[in-house]
C-alpha positions in Angstrom: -21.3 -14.1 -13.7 -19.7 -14.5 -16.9 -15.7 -14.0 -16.4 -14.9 -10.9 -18.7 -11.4 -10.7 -21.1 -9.1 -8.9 -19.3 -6.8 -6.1 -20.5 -4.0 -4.1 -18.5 -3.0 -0.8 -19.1 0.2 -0.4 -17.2 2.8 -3.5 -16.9 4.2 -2.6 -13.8 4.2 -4.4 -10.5 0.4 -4.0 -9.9 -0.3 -4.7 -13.3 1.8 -7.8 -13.4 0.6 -9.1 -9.8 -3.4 -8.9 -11.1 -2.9 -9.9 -14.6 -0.7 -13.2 -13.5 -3.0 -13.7 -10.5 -6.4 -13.4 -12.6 -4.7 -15.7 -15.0 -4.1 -18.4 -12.5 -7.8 -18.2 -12.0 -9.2 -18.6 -15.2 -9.4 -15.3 -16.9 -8.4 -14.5 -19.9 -5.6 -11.4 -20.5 -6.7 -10.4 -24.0 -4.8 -7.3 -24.4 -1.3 -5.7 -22.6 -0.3 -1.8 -23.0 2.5 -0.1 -20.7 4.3 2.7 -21.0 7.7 0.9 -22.6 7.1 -2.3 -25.4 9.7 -4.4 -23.1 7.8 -4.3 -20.0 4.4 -5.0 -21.9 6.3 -7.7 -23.9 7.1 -9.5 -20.5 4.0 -9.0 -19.1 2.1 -10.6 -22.1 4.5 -13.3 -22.4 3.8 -14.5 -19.0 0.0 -14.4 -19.3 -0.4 -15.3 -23.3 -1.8 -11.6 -23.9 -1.4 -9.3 -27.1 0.7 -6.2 -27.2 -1.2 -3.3 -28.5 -1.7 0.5 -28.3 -3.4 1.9 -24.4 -7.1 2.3 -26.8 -7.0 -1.0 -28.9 -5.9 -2.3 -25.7 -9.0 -0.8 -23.8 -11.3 -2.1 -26.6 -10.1 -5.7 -26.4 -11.3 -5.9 -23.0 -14.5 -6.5 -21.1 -12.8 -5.0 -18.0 -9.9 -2.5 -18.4 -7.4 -2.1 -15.4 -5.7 0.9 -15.2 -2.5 0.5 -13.6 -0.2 3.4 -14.4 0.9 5.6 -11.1 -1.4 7.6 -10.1 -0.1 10.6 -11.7 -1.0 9.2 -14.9 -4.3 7.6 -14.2 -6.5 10.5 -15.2 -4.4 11.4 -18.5 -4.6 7.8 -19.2 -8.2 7.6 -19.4 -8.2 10.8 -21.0 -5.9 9.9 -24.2 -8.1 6.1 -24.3 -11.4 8.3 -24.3 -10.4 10.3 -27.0 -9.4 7.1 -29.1 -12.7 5.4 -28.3 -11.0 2.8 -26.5 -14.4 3.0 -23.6 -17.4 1.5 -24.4 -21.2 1.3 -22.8 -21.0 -1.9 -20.1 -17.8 -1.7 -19.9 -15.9 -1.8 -16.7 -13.0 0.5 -16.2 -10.6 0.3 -13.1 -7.7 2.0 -11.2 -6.0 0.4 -8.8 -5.0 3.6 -6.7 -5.3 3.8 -3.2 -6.0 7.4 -2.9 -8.0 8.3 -5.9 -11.3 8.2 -5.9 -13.0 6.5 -8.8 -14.2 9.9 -10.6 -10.7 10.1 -12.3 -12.5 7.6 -14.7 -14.4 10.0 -15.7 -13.4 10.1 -19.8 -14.8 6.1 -19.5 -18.0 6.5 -17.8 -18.7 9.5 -20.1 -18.7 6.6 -22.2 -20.7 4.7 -20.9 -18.9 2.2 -18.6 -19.2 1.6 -15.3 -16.3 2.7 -13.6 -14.4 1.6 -10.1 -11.3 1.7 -8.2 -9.9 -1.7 -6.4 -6.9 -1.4 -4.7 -4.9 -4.1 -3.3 -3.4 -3.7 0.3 -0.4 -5.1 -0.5 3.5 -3.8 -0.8 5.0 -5.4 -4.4 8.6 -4.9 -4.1 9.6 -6.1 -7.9 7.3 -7.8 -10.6 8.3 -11.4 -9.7 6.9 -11.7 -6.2 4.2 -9.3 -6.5 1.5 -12.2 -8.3 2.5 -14.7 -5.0 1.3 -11.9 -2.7 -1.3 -10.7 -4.1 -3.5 -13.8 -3.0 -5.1 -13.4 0.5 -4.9 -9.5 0.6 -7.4 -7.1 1.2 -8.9 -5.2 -1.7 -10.5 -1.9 -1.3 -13.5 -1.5 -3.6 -14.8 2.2 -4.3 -16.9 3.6 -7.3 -19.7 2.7 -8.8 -22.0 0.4 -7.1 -22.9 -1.7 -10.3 -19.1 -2.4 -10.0 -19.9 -4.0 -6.9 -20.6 -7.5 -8.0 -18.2 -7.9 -10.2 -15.4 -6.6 -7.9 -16.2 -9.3 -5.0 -16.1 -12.1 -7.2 -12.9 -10.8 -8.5 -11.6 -10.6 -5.2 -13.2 -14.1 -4.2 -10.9 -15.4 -7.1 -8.3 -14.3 -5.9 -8.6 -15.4 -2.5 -8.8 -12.0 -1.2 -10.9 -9.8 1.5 -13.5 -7.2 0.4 -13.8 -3.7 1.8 -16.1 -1.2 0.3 -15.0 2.5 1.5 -16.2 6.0 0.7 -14.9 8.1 -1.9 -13.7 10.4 0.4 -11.9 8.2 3.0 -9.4 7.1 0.6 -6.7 9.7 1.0 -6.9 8.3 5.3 -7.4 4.7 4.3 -4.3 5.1 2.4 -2.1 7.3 4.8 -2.9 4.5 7.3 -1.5 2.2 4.1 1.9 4.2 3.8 2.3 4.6 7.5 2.2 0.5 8.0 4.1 -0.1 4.9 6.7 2.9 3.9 7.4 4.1 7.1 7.7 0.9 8.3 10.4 0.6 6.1 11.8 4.0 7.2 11.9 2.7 10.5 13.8 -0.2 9.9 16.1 1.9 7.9 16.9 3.9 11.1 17.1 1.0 13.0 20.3 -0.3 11.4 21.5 3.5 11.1 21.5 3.4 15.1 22.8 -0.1 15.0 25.5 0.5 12.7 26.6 3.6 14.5 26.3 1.7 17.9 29.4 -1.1 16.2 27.2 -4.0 15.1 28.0 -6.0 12.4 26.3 -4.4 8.9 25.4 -7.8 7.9 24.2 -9.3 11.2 21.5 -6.5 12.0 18.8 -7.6 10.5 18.4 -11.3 11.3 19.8 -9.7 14.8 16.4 -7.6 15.4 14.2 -9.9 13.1 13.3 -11.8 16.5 12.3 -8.4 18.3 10.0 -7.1 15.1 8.7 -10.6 14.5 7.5 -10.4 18.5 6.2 -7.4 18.2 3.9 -8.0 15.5 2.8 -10.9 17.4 2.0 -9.1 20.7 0.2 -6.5 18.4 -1.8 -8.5 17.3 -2.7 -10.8 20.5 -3.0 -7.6 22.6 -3.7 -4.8 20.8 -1.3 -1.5 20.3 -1.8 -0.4 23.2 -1.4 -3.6 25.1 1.7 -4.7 23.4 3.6 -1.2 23.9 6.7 -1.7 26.4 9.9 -0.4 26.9 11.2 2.6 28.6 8.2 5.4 27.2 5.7 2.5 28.3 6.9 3.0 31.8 8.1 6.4 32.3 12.1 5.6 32.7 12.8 9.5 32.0 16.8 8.4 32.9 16.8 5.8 30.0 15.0 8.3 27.4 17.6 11.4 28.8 20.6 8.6 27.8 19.4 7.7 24.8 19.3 11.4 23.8 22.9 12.2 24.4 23.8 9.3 22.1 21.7 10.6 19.4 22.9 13.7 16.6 20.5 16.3 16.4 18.7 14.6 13.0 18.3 11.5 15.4 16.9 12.7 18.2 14.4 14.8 16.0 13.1 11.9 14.7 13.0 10.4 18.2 11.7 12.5 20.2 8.8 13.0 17.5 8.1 9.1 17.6 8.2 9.5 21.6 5.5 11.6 21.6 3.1 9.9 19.9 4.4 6.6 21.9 3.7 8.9 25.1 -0.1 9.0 23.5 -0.1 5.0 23.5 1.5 4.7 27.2 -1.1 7.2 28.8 -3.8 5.0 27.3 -2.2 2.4 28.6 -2.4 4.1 32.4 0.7 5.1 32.6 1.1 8.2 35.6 0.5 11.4 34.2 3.2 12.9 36.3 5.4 10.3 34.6 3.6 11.7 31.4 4.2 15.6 32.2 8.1 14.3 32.7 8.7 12.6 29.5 6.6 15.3 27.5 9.2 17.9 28.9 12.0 15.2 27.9 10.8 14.6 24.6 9.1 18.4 23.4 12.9 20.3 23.5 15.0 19.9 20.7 18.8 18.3 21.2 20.6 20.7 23.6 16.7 21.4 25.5 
């Protein structure tokens, strides 16, 4: 297959990470629109594109990626439709993880075949994004025609394909948030605890990097429920009743609310479900229960 010109509509991080990445590969960026000139100056600077308007932009390119958020996808497409910035055999994508495809709608009124392809990835800021974008997973939905084209673009990239259903994108990308975002609230509760507990600010992090970075590893040897341990995993209702006198009431919500669902993982696991019944009367009551 015949590499197409490239053109990004949307120089933010996802933008930048597939533009730079499909640059490194071969493909040409012919065109770079964003919402501000500065960012789509950068953008195009780094990957030898021109700055033009979203529908000269679209026009430019064999294969349009639309990179806004996903708030702006749809009246994206809209304004570029209305322009005649879609052609017939065109491809138009979004890189959202929870909307479907049909937001293209404007393009393949006008004739192009339309997808979505979205990276399972976290980009933090615009300069690490392209670096790990290589080896991810990319979740193909849309038009099947678009099929082709979107494993060879993933190939290039180094990546892994997944094709998924319309309809199983807003779960496929819960399951996304849950292992990214809330990750990150986690950690961020983490060191509230820590902090409140008298450790060192500063030292947290590398402090429980170890204990994460093990985790992980045991997840992925053994499986969730194989790698769950601690006091839930073995029904210590005495550690679970100290833990909640040292939380505030905002604490132990959250808690208690991530010890049920850990209760979930320890009865698969065979834990005693009188040990279970215990636990669930520890962990159902709010703070003074």
């Amino acid at each position: 297959m015949k590499r197409p010109a490239v053109a990004i509509v949307g120089a933010g991080r996802v933008g930048t990470a597939l533009a730079v990445g499909l640059k490194a590969q071969g493909y040409e960026i012919v065109a770079v629109t964003s919402r501000t000139r500065a960012s789509a100056c950068l953008l195009a600077g780094r990957v030898g594109a021109e700055v033009l308007a979203p529908a000269e932009a679209a026009r430019r390119g064999d294969l349009v990626f639309i990179t806004t958020p996903d708030d702006a996808i749809a009246g994206t497409a809209e304004a570029i439709a209305r322009e005649g910035g879609f052609r017939a055999g065109q491809w138009v994508a979004h890189t959202s993880g929870s909307l479907p495809a049909e937001v293209l709608r404007p393009a393949a009124e006008a004739g192009a075949i339309v997808f979505s392809l979205h990276p399972l990835q976290s980009f933090a800021d615009r300069e690490t994004a392209a670096e790990l974008l290589a080896g991810s997973f990319f979740v193909f939905e849309g038009d099947e025609n678009a099929e082709e084209l979107a494993r060879t673009l993933v190939a290039d990239l180094k990546g892994s394909f997944w094709r998924l259903r319309s309809e199983a994108k807003p779960l496929y990308h819960a399951a996304a948030c849950v292992a990214s975002n809330y990750l990150v609230s986690l950690l961020h509760f983490m060191k509230r605890l820590a902090v409140r507990a008298g450790l060192p600010e500063e030292q947290i992090m590398p402090a429980f990097l170890p204990l994460i970075q093990g985790t992980l590893r045991n997840v992925l040897a053994l499986g969730a429920v194989g790698a769950l341990t601690g006091p839930v995993a073995r029904g210590d209702q005495e550690t679970i009743r100290r833990h909640k006198s040292a939380l505030d009431p905002e604490e132990w919500e959250i808690y208690r609310v991530l010890g049920l669902y850990t209760l979930k993982i320890a009865r698969d696991r065979g834990l005693a479900e009188e040990k279970v019944r215990a636990l669930e009367e520890i962990l159902g009551g709010g703070k003074n229960a």
